[in-house]
């Protein structure tokens, strides 16, 4: 299965992936409408986050789609599962927002959504982008979508 | 191969998944005294609160049992195990033969003797879906509810019903709420939040006698109520194994493959003990993620695979009206702390390792801390100054980050 991988040495720390993620999952077709006047981290809660390390390096973090995911194994409602391909899927309708997944994800990749359910990267299979919008718009190949 | 599983909750489902990862043909029979397919047990409070529905509470998809070739026998109570003949006896008198048996029988409410309890008509436990349904039938918007026990079960029940009743009083012998989960400061933070929502606490107190609709407290006060919820504590259902001659302590004792001292009899979930890696002690860790890992480990070993479970620890994710509390591990050693009005954070460090944490309110990315505890990561190998402020992968050296983010994990 193709997953998103990080090429840390290429990351410029531009945070564009966060905006592209928020846009892709906003349901809007117009980027300006989706993002204008909204603050990252409070109004915009993307499923990918760029970390800025003290040594000057940067890298993006989103769901690793683990082969033996702790979030799925620990989910109290069965809202998290692994599909036949291996993608870690959330059924946001079943999720009650208990945050057990946030407690157990070693990557800090499952995030509060602002509403009841948590949110996580679904590789843009659950929005109109169709393929990971963060990767598509990364200007420097710092994140790639491929088999490893 | 005939697999028999006693119980039908998290550990049982995990065992089925464990068995089927090794053996696709063996017969699996699940014996449950409930009438439902597996549901998320902790969801019963969310059901009462209106945050989920019976349909959404199913722990696995509708075709789970069929797809895994499982015979689900509902409404069957197991009364004994005969480890010599390798059978279990049902209440009906029927005997069911097994080659490998899993006891995933869970726990039951513990109700201490209390004077006059028999005079109370509307009294409930809060562990199963049927408990929630019965409680729901008993409450209305005018109900005064008394909850005895300010632990996880009692307070999640409070969250479920508070907006549907007139008043909720909570009594607990301990001087703080959630005494098994939180330290004093953390408990005070959550208590203040719940008091603002209208919950009345009577802590360091207990009911000395009930008289129909009134409880007399040790402190001298009286509380009138219409509905009583008993959430004092739970007891592991360890008797089946104990009576069959297997080793038990508080819960059922197993090895790290989840096998009991009885050959071919395994145990998992809230009836079984595990070793807590944060203090090295064997204990019942009655928590859903633990039940899953125990159940899966048991299932794999029952089917002839090889699995060991050596990384259990206390893990709690509990929320009250949107205030989230995430905790892990042991509260020992040096403490790093930060508090705000509705936020509370404590990290516990001992022997150069993160041993535990309490996060209230601001809980983002807590799993990075949990992984440090579980993997026993030496804190001198990471930037702990950075981690103290907030969980971040940037605190790991570049090579460690590559392992996490540039590889299939």
Coordinates of C-alpha atoms in Angstrom, one line a residue:
Chain A
X1 CA 0.0 0.0 0.0
X2 CA 1.2 3.5 -0.8
X3 CA 1.8 5.7 2.3
X4 CA 3.0 9.2 2.9
X5 CA 6.7 9.3 3.8
X6 CA 8.9 12.2 5.0
X7 CA 12.1 13.3 3.3
X8 CA 13.1 15.5 6.2
X9 CA 16.2 17.0 4.5
X10 CA 14.0 18.5 1.8
X11 CA 11.4 20.1 4.1
X12 CA 11.6 23.9 4.0
X13 CA 9.1 24.4 6.8
X14 CA 6.7 26.3 4.6
X15 CA 3.7 24.7 6.2
X16 CA 1.9 24.7 2.9
X17 CA 0.9 21.0 3.4
X18 CA -1.1 22.1 6.5
X19 CA -3.1 24.6 4.4
X20 CA -3.6 22.2 1.5
X21 CA -4.8 19.5 4.0
X22 CA -7.2 22.0 5.6
X23 CA -8.5 23.1 2.2
X24 CA -8.9 19.5 0.9
X25 CA -11.0 18.6 3.9
X26 CA -13.0 21.8 4.1
X27 CA -15.5 20.7 1.5
X28 CA -15.0 24.0 -0.3
X29 CA -13.9 24.2 -4.0
X30 CA -12.5 27.7 -3.6
X31 CA -9.3 27.9 -1.6
X32 CA -9.8 31.5 -0.7
X33 CA -13.2 30.8 0.7
X34 CA -11.9 27.8 2.6
X35 CA -8.9 29.5 4.2
X36 CA -9.2 33.3 4.1
X37 CA -9.2 35.0 7.5
X38 CA -8.9 31.7 9.3
X39 CA -6.1 31.0 11.8
X40 CA -4.0 27.9 11.7
X41 CA -4.4 25.8 14.8
X42 CA -7.6 27.4 16.0
X43 CA -10.0 27.8 13.0
X44 CA -8.0 25.4 10.7
X45 CA -7.2 22.0 12.2
X46 CA -5.4 20.1 9.5
X47 CA -4.6 16.4 9.8
X48 CA -1.0 17.0 9.0
X49 CA 1.3 19.1 11.1
X50 CA 4.8 20.4 10.4
X51 CA 7.2 20.3 13.3
X52 CA 10.0 22.8 13.5
X53 CA 13.0 21.3 15.4
X54 CA 15.4 23.4 17.3
X55 CA 18.3 22.4 15.0
X56 CA 16.6 24.2 12.2
X57 CA 15.1 21.2 10.5
X58 CA 11.4 20.7 9.7
X59 CA 9.2 17.7 9.0
X60 CA 5.6 16.9 8.5
X61 CA 3.7 14.4 10.6
X62 CA 0.5 12.6 9.7
X63 CA -1.0 9.2 10.2
X64 CA 1.6 6.5 9.5
X65 CA -1.1 3.9 8.7
X66 CA 0.8 1.4 10.9
X67 CA 0.7 -2.3 10.1
X68 CA -0.4 -3.0 13.7
X69 CA -2.0 0.2 14.7
X70 CA -2.3 0.9 18.4
X71 CA -5.2 3.3 17.8
X72 CA -7.3 0.6 16.1
X73 CA -6.5 -2.0 18.8
X74 CA -7.3 0.4 21.6
X75 CA -10.4 2.1 20.1
X76 CA -13.4 1.7 22.5
X77 CA -16.1 2.0 19.9
X78 CA -14.8 0.2 16.8
X79 CA -14.7 3.5 15.0
X80 CA -11.1 2.9 13.9
X81 CA -10.3 0.0 11.7
X82 CA -7.8 -1.2 9.1
X83 CA -9.3 -1.7 5.6
X84 CA -8.2 -4.5 3.3
X85 CA -5.4 -2.4 1.7
X86 CA -4.0 -1.5 5.2
X87 CA -5.3 2.0 5.5
X88 CA -6.3 3.1 9.0
X89 CA -9.9 4.3 8.6
X90 CA -12.1 6.3 11.0
X91 CA -15.8 6.1 11.0
X92 CA -16.5 9.6 12.4
X93 CA -20.1 8.7 13.0
X94 CA -19.2 5.9 15.4
X95 CA -16.5 7.8 17.2
X96 CA -17.6 9.3 20.5
X97 CA -14.4 11.4 21.0
X98 CA -13.0 9.5 24.0
X99 CA -9.5 10.3 22.9
X100 CA -8.0 6.9 23.7
X101 CA -6.4 7.0 20.2
X102 CA -4.7 10.3 21.1
X103 CA -3.4 8.6 24.2
X104 CA -1.9 5.7 22.4
X105 CA -0.7 7.0 19.0
X106 CA 3.1 7.1 19.2
X107 CA 3.3 9.7 16.5
X108 CA 0.8 12.2 17.8
X109 CA -1.0 11.8 14.5
X110 CA -4.6 11.6 15.6
X111 CA -6.0 14.9 16.5
X112 CA -9.0 16.6 18.0
X113 CA -11.3 18.0 15.3
X114 CA -13.0 20.7 17.2
X115 CA -16.2 18.6 17.2
X116 CA -17.0 15.3 18.8
X117 CA -15.0 12.8 16.7
X118 CA -11.3 12.8 16.4
X119 CA -9.8 13.3 12.9
X120 CA -6.9 11.6 11.1
X121 CA -5.4 11.4 7.7
X122 CA -7.4 9.3 5.3
X123 CA -5.0 9.9 2.4
X124 CA -7.6 12.1 0.9
X125 CA -9.9 9.2 0.1
X126 CA -12.7 10.9 2.0
X127 CA -12.6 14.2 0.2
X128 CA -12.7 15.5 -3.4
X129 CA -8.9 15.6 -3.7
X130 CA -8.7 11.9 -4.4
X131 CA -5.0 11.6 -3.6
X132 CA -3.0 13.2 -0.8
X133 CA -3.4 16.9 -1.4
X134 CA -0.4 17.7 0.9
X135 CA 1.9 15.6 -1.2
X136 CA 0.6 17.0 -4.5
X137 CA 1.3 20.5 -3.4
X138 CA 4.6 20.0 -1.5
X139 CA 7.0 22.3 -3.4
X140 CA 10.1 20.3 -2.6
X141 CA 9.3 16.6 -2.4
X142 CA 9.6 16.7 1.4
X143 CA 6.6 14.4 1.6
X144 CA 6.0 11.7 -0.9
X145 CA 3.3 9.2 -1.5
X146 CA 4.7 5.8 -2.5
X147 CA 5.3 2.1 -1.6
X148 CA 8.2 1.4 0.7
Chain B
X1 CA -9.3 -27.6 16.9
X2 CA -12.3 -26.5 19.0
X3 CA -11.9 -23.0 20.6
X4 CA -14.3 -22.0 23.3
X5 CA -14.4 -18.4 24.6
X6 CA -16.3 -17.4 27.7
X7 CA -17.3 -13.8 27.4
X8 CA -18.1 -11.6 24.4
X9 CA -16.5 -8.2 24.9
X10 CA -13.2 -6.7 23.9
X11 CA -10.9 -9.5 24.9
X12 CA -13.1 -12.1 23.3
X13 CA -13.3 -10.2 20.0
X14 CA -9.5 -9.7 20.1
X15 CA -9.0 -13.4 20.7
X16 CA -11.1 -14.3 17.7
X17 CA -9.0 -11.9 15.6
X18 CA -5.9 -13.5 17.1
X19 CA -7.0 -17.0 16.4
X20 CA -8.0 -16.2 12.8
X21 CA -4.6 -14.6 12.2
X22 CA -3.1 -18.1 12.6
X23 CA -5.9 -20.7 12.1
X24 CA -8.7 -20.2 9.6
X25 CA -10.5 -23.5 10.1
X26 CA -10.8 -24.3 13.8
X27 CA -14.3 -24.0 15.3
X28 CA -14.8 -21.0 17.6
X29 CA -17.7 -21.0 20.0
X30 CA -18.4 -17.9 22.1
X31 CA -20.5 -18.2 25.2
X32 CA -22.0 -15.0 26.6
X33 CA -24.6 -14.4 29.3
X34 CA -25.7 -11.2 27.4
X35 CA -28.1 -11.1 24.5
X36 CA -26.1 -8.7 22.3
X37 CA -23.3 -8.9 19.8
X38 CA -20.1 -7.3 21.1
X39 CA -20.6 -3.6 21.8
X40 CA -18.2 -1.0 23.2
X41 CA -18.8 -1.4 26.9
X42 CA -17.5 2.1 27.8
X43 CA -20.1 3.5 25.3
X44 CA -23.0 3.0 27.7
X45 CA -22.5 6.5 29.2
X46 CA -22.3 8.0 25.7
X47 CA -25.5 6.3 24.9
X48 CA -27.3 7.9 27.8
X49 CA -25.7 11.3 27.0
X50 CA -27.1 10.9 23.4
X51 CA -23.7 10.8 21.7
X52 CA -24.2 7.4 20.2
X53 CA -27.0 4.9 19.4
X54 CA -27.4 1.1 19.9
X55 CA -26.6 0.6 16.1
X56 CA -23.4 2.6 16.4
X57 CA -22.3 0.8 19.5
X58 CA -21.4 -2.4 17.7
X59 CA -17.7 -3.1 18.4
X60 CA -17.3 -4.9 15.0
X61 CA -19.2 -4.9 11.7
X62 CA -22.4 -6.8 11.4
X63 CA -20.8 -9.7 9.6
X64 CA -18.0 -10.2 12.1
X65 CA -19.1 -13.5 13.6
X66 CA -20.2 -15.0 10.3
X67 CA -17.0 -13.9 8.5
X68 CA -14.9 -15.4 11.2
X69 CA -16.8 -18.6 11.5
X70 CA -17.9 -18.0 15.1
X71 CA -20.8 -19.7 16.7
X72 CA -22.2 -17.0 19.1
X73 CA -24.3 -18.5 21.8
X74 CA -26.1 -15.8 23.6
X75 CA -27.8 -15.9 27.0
X76 CA -25.5 -18.8 28.1
X77 CA -24.0 -18.7 31.6
X78 CA -21.0 -20.9 32.2
X79 CA -21.0 -22.3 35.8
X80 CA -17.8 -24.4 35.8
X81 CA -14.7 -25.6 34.0
X82 CA -13.5 -29.2 34.1
X83 CA -9.9 -28.9 33.0
X84 CA -9.4 -32.7 33.2
X85 CA -12.2 -33.6 30.8
X86 CA -11.8 -30.3 29.0
X87 CA -15.4 -29.2 29.1
X88 CA -17.3 -26.2 30.5
X89 CA -20.7 -26.7 32.1
X90 CA -23.5 -24.3 31.3
X91 CA -26.3 -23.3 33.6
X92 CA -28.7 -25.5 31.5
X93 CA -26.6 -28.5 32.4
X94 CA -25.2 -28.9 28.9
X95 CA -21.4 -29.5 28.6
X96 CA -19.4 -27.9 25.9
X97 CA -16.1 -29.5 25.0
X98 CA -12.9 -27.5 24.2
X99 CA -9.4 -28.1 23.0
X100 CA -8.4 -24.5 24.0
X101 CA -10.4 -22.3 26.3
X102 CA -10.3 -18.6 26.9
X103 CA -11.9 -17.1 30.0
X104 CA -12.7 -13.5 29.1
X105 CA -15.5 -13.3 31.7
X106 CA -14.9 -9.6 32.7
X107 CA -15.8 -8.2 36.0
X108 CA -18.9 -7.5 38.1
X109 CA -20.0 -4.7 40.3
X110 CA -19.0 -4.9 43.9
X111 CA -21.7 -3.8 46.3
X112 CA -20.6 -3.8 49.9
X113 CA -23.2 -4.6 52.6
X114 CA -25.1 -1.3 53.3
X115 CA -27.8 -1.0 55.9
X116 CA -31.3 -0.6 54.4
X117 CA -30.2 -1.1 50.8
X118 CA -33.0 -3.7 50.3
X119 CA -35.5 -0.9 51.0
X120 CA -34.4 1.1 47.9
X121 CA -36.5 0.3 44.9
X122 CA -34.7 2.1 42.1
X123 CA -31.1 0.9 42.3
X124 CA -28.7 0.2 39.5
X125 CA -25.2 -0.8 38.6
X126 CA -23.5 0.7 35.6
X127 CA -21.4 -1.7 33.7
X128 CA -23.5 -3.3 30.9
X129 CA -25.8 -2.0 28.2
X130 CA -28.7 -3.5 30.0
X131 CA -27.8 -1.5 33.1
X132 CA -27.9 1.7 31.0
X133 CA -31.2 0.8 29.5
X134 CA -32.7 0.0 33.0
X135 CA -31.4 3.2 34.4
X136 CA -32.7 5.1 31.4
X137 CA -36.2 3.7 32.0
X138 CA -36.0 4.8 35.7
X139 CA -35.0 8.5 35.2
X140 CA -36.9 11.5 34.1
X141 CA -36.3 15.2 34.2
X142 CA -37.5 15.5 37.8
X143 CA -35.3 12.6 39.1
X144 CA -32.9 13.2 42.0
X145 CA -30.1 10.8 41.4
X146 CA -27.6 9.6 44.1
X147 CA -24.4 8.0 42.8
X148 CA -22.3 6.1 45.3
X149 CA -18.7 6.0 44.0
X150 CA -16.8 8.9 42.3
X151 CA -14.6 6.6 40.2
X152 CA -14.6 6.2 36.5
X153 CA -17.8 4.2 36.4
X154 CA -19.7 6.5 38.7
X155 CA -18.6 9.7 37.1
X156 CA -19.1 8.5 33.5
X157 CA -22.6 7.6 34.6
X158 CA -23.0 11.2 35.9
X159 CA -22.0 12.6 32.5
X160 CA -24.5 10.4 30.8
X161 CA -27.5 11.4 32.9
X162 CA -26.8 14.9 34.3
X163 CA -28.6 16.7 31.5
X164 CA -31.6 14.4 31.8
X165 CA -32.4 14.6 35.5
X166 CA -33.0 17.3 38.1
X167 CA -30.0 16.7 40.3
X168 CA -27.0 14.5 40.9
X169 CA -25.3 13.9 44.2
X170 CA -22.1 11.8 44.4
X171 CA -20.8 10.3 47.6
X172 CA -17.3 8.7 47.9
X173 CA -15.3 7.5 50.8
X174 CA -12.1 8.9 49.3
X175 CA -11.3 12.6 49.8
X176 CA -11.0 13.2 46.1
X177 CA -12.8 12.1 42.9
X178 CA -11.2 9.6 40.5
X179 CA -8.9 8.5 43.2
X180 CA -7.5 5.5 41.2
X181 CA -6.8 7.7 38.2
X182 CA -5.8 11.2 39.4
X183 CA -3.6 12.8 42.0
X184 CA -5.0 15.4 44.3
X185 CA -4.4 18.4 42.0
X186 CA -5.8 16.7 38.9
X187 CA -8.9 15.5 40.9
X188 CA -9.5 19.1 42.1
X189 CA -9.4 20.4 38.6
X190 CA -12.0 17.9 37.3
X191 CA -14.1 18.3 40.4
X192 CA -14.3 22.1 40.1
X193 CA -15.3 21.6 36.4
X194 CA -18.0 19.1 37.3
X195 CA -19.3 21.2 40.2
X196 CA -19.8 24.1 37.8
X197 CA -21.9 21.8 35.7
X198 CA -24.1 21.2 38.7
X199 CA -22.8 18.0 40.3
X200 CA -22.8 17.9 44.1
X201 CA -20.0 16.0 45.7
X202 CA -19.9 14.5 49.2
X203 CA -16.3 13.3 49.5
X204 CA -14.6 11.7 52.5
X205 CA -18.1 10.5 53.4
X206 CA -20.2 7.4 53.0
X207 CA -23.7 6.2 53.3
X208 CA -24.3 4.6 56.7
X209 CA -28.0 3.6 56.0
X210 CA -30.6 3.8 53.3
X211 CA -34.3 4.2 54.1
X212 CA -36.3 3.9 50.8
X213 CA -35.7 7.3 49.3
X214 CA -33.2 8.7 51.7
X215 CA -29.5 8.1 52.4
X216 CA -28.0 9.0 55.8
X217 CA -24.4 10.0 55.6
X218 CA -21.6 9.3 58.0
X219 CA -21.1 13.1 58.3
X220 CA -24.6 13.4 59.6
X221 CA -26.3 14.8 56.5
X222 CA -29.2 13.2 54.6
X223 CA -29.7 13.0 50.9
X224 CA -33.1 12.4 49.3
X225 CA -33.1 10.6 46.0
X226 CA -35.4 8.9 43.5
X227 CA -32.8 6.8 41.8
X228 CA -29.6 5.2 43.2
X229 CA -26.6 4.2 41.2
X230 CA -24.1 1.9 42.9
X231 CA -20.6 2.4 41.5
X232 CA -18.4 1.5 44.5
X233 CA -16.1 -0.9 42.7
X234 CA -15.7 -4.0 40.6
X235 CA -14.5 -7.5 41.2
X236 CA -12.9 -9.7 38.5
X237 CA -14.8 -12.8 37.6
X238 CA -11.9 -15.1 38.5
X239 CA -14.0 -17.8 40.2
X240 CA -14.4 -20.1 37.2
X241 CA -10.6 -20.6 37.0
X242 CA -10.1 -20.5 40.8
X243 CA -12.8 -23.2 41.4
X244 CA -11.2 -25.4 38.7
X245 CA -7.9 -25.3 40.6
X246 CA -6.2 -22.5 38.6
X247 CA -4.0 -19.9 40.2
X248 CA -5.7 -16.6 41.0
X249 CA -4.9 -13.6 43.1
X250 CA -7.2 -10.7 42.8
X251 CA -7.7 -11.7 39.2
X252 CA -6.7 -14.7 37.2
X253 CA -3.0 -15.2 37.0
X254 CA -1.5 -15.9 33.6
X255 CA 1.9 -16.1 32.0
X256 CA 2.9 -13.6 29.3
X257 CA 1.3 -15.8 26.7
X258 CA -2.0 -15.4 28.7
X259 CA -2.2 -19.1 29.6
X260 CA -3.4 -19.8 33.2
X261 CA -1.8 -22.4 35.4
X262 CA -4.4 -24.8 33.9
X263 CA -3.1 -26.3 30.7
X264 CA -5.0 -25.1 27.6
X265 CA -7.0 -22.6 29.6
X266 CA -6.2 -18.9 28.9
X267 CA -7.5 -15.7 30.4
X268 CA -7.8 -12.1 29.2
X269 CA -9.5 -8.9 29.9
X270 CA -10.9 -7.5 33.2
X271 CA -10.9 -10.9 34.9
X272 CA -7.1 -11.4 34.3
X273 CA -4.0 -9.8 35.8
X274 CA -1.0 -8.3 34.0
X275 CA 2.3 -7.0 35.0
X276 CA 2.4 -3.2 35.0
X277 CA 5.8 -2.3 33.4
X278 CA 5.9 1.1 35.2
X279 CA 6.1 -0.5 38.7
X280 CA 6.8 -4.2 37.9
X281 CA 3.7 -5.3 39.9
X282 CA 1.1 -7.8 38.8
X283 CA -2.4 -6.4 38.9
X284 CA -5.7 -6.2 37.3
X285 CA -5.5 -3.5 34.6
X286 CA -9.2 -3.3 33.7
X287 CA -8.8 -1.1 30.7
X288 CA -10.0 -1.6 27.2
X289 CA -6.7 -1.4 25.3
X290 CA -5.2 -3.9 27.7
X291 CA -8.1 -6.2 27.2
X292 CA -7.6 -6.1 23.5
X293 CA -3.9 -6.9 23.7
X294 CA -4.4 -9.7 26.2
X295 CA -7.2 -11.2 24.2
X296 CA -5.2 -11.1 20.9
X297 CA -2.1 -12.6 22.6
X298 CA -4.3 -15.4 24.0
X299 CA -5.9 -16.1 20.7
X300 CA -2.6 -16.3 18.8
X301 CA -1.1 -18.7 21.4
X302 CA -4.3 -20.8 21.5
X303 CA -4.1 -21.3 17.8
X304 CA -0.4 -22.4 18.0
X305 CA 1.2 -19.1 17.2
X306 CA 3.7 -17.3 19.3
X307 CA 2.9 -14.1 21.0
X308 CA 4.0 -12.5 24.3
X309 CA 2.6 -9.5 26.0
X310 CA 5.1 -7.5 28.0
X311 CA 4.2 -3.8 27.8
X312 CA 1.0 -3.3 29.8
X313 CA 0.5 -0.2 32.0
X314 CA -2.3 1.9 33.3
X315 CA -3.9 4.0 30.5
X316 CA -6.9 6.1 31.0
X317 CA -8.7 8.3 28.5
X318 CA -11.7 9.8 30.1
X319 CA -13.7 12.9 29.2
X320 CA -16.4 14.9 31.0
X321 CA -18.5 17.3 29.0
X322 CA -15.6 18.0 26.7
X323 CA -12.9 18.2 29.4
X324 CA -10.5 15.5 28.5
X325 CA -8.3 13.6 31.0
X326 CA -5.5 11.4 29.7
X327 CA -3.2 9.5 32.0
X328 CA -0.6 6.8 31.8
X329 CA 1.8 4.9 34.0
X330 CA 2.9 5.4 37.6
X331 CA 2.9 8.7 39.5
X332 CA 6.4 8.3 41.0
X333 CA 9.7 10.1 41.0
X334 CA 10.5 13.7 40.1
X335 CA 7.5 15.8 38.9
X336 CA 7.3 18.4 36.2
X337 CA 4.1 20.3 36.4
X338 CA 2.1 23.2 34.8
X339 CA -1.5 24.2 35.7
X340 CA -4.1 26.6 34.2
X341 CA -7.8 27.0 35.0
X342 CA -9.0 24.0 33.1
X343 CA -5.6 22.5 32.2
X344 CA -3.3 20.4 34.3
X345 CA -0.2 18.7 33.4
X346 CA 2.2 16.5 35.4
X347 CA 5.1 14.4 34.1
X348 CA 6.7 11.8 36.4
X349 CA 10.4 11.0 35.8
X350 CA 12.4 8.3 37.6
X351 CA 15.8 6.7 36.8
X352 CA 16.1 8.7 33.7
X353 CA 12.8 7.4 32.3
X354 CA 9.3 8.9 31.9
X355 CA 7.2 6.8 34.2
X356 CA 3.8 8.4 34.0
X357 CA 1.8 11.5 33.2
X358 CA -1.5 13.3 33.9
X359 CA -2.9 15.6 31.2
X360 CA -6.1 17.5 31.6
X361 CA -7.6 19.9 29.1
X362 CA -4.6 20.2 26.8
X363 CA -4.1 16.6 25.7
X364 CA -2.8 16.9 22.1
X365 CA -0.3 14.3 21.0
X366 CA -0.2 12.6 24.4
X367 CA 0.6 9.3 22.7
X368 CA 4.2 10.5 22.2
X369 CA 4.6 10.6 26.0
X370 CA 2.9 7.2 26.3
X371 CA 5.3 5.7 23.8
X372 CA 8.3 7.1 25.8
X373 CA 7.0 5.2 28.9
X374 CA 6.1 2.0 27.0
X375 CA 9.4 1.8 25.1
X376 CA 11.4 2.9 28.2
X377 CA 13.2 5.5 26.1
X378 CA 16.2 6.9 28.1
X379 CA 15.4 10.6 28.5
X380 CA 19.0 11.5 27.9
X381 CA 18.6 10.3 24.3
X382 CA 15.8 12.8 23.6
X383 CA 15.4 16.6 24.1
X384 CA 13.5 16.4 27.3
X385 CA 13.5 20.2 27.8
X386 CA 11.4 20.4 24.6
X387 CA 9.2 17.4 25.6
X388 CA 8.4 19.0 29.0
X389 CA 6.7 21.8 27.2
X390 CA 4.7 19.7 24.7
X391 CA 4.9 16.2 23.1
X392 CA 6.9 16.5 19.8
X393 CA 8.8 14.2 17.5
X394 CA 11.3 17.0 17.1
X395 CA 12.6 16.0 20.5
X396 CA 14.0 12.8 19.0
X397 CA 17.4 12.7 17.2
X398 CA 17.2 12.8 13.3
X399 CA 17.9 9.1 13.0
X400 CA 15.0 8.3 15.3
X401 CA 12.7 10.6 13.4
X402 CA 13.6 8.8 10.1
X403 CA 12.7 5.5 11.7
X404 CA 9.3 6.9 12.6
X405 CA 8.5 8.9 9.5
X406 CA 10.5 7.6 6.5
X407 CA 9.8 3.9 7.0
X408 CA 6.8 1.6 7.0
X409 CA 5.9 1.1 10.6

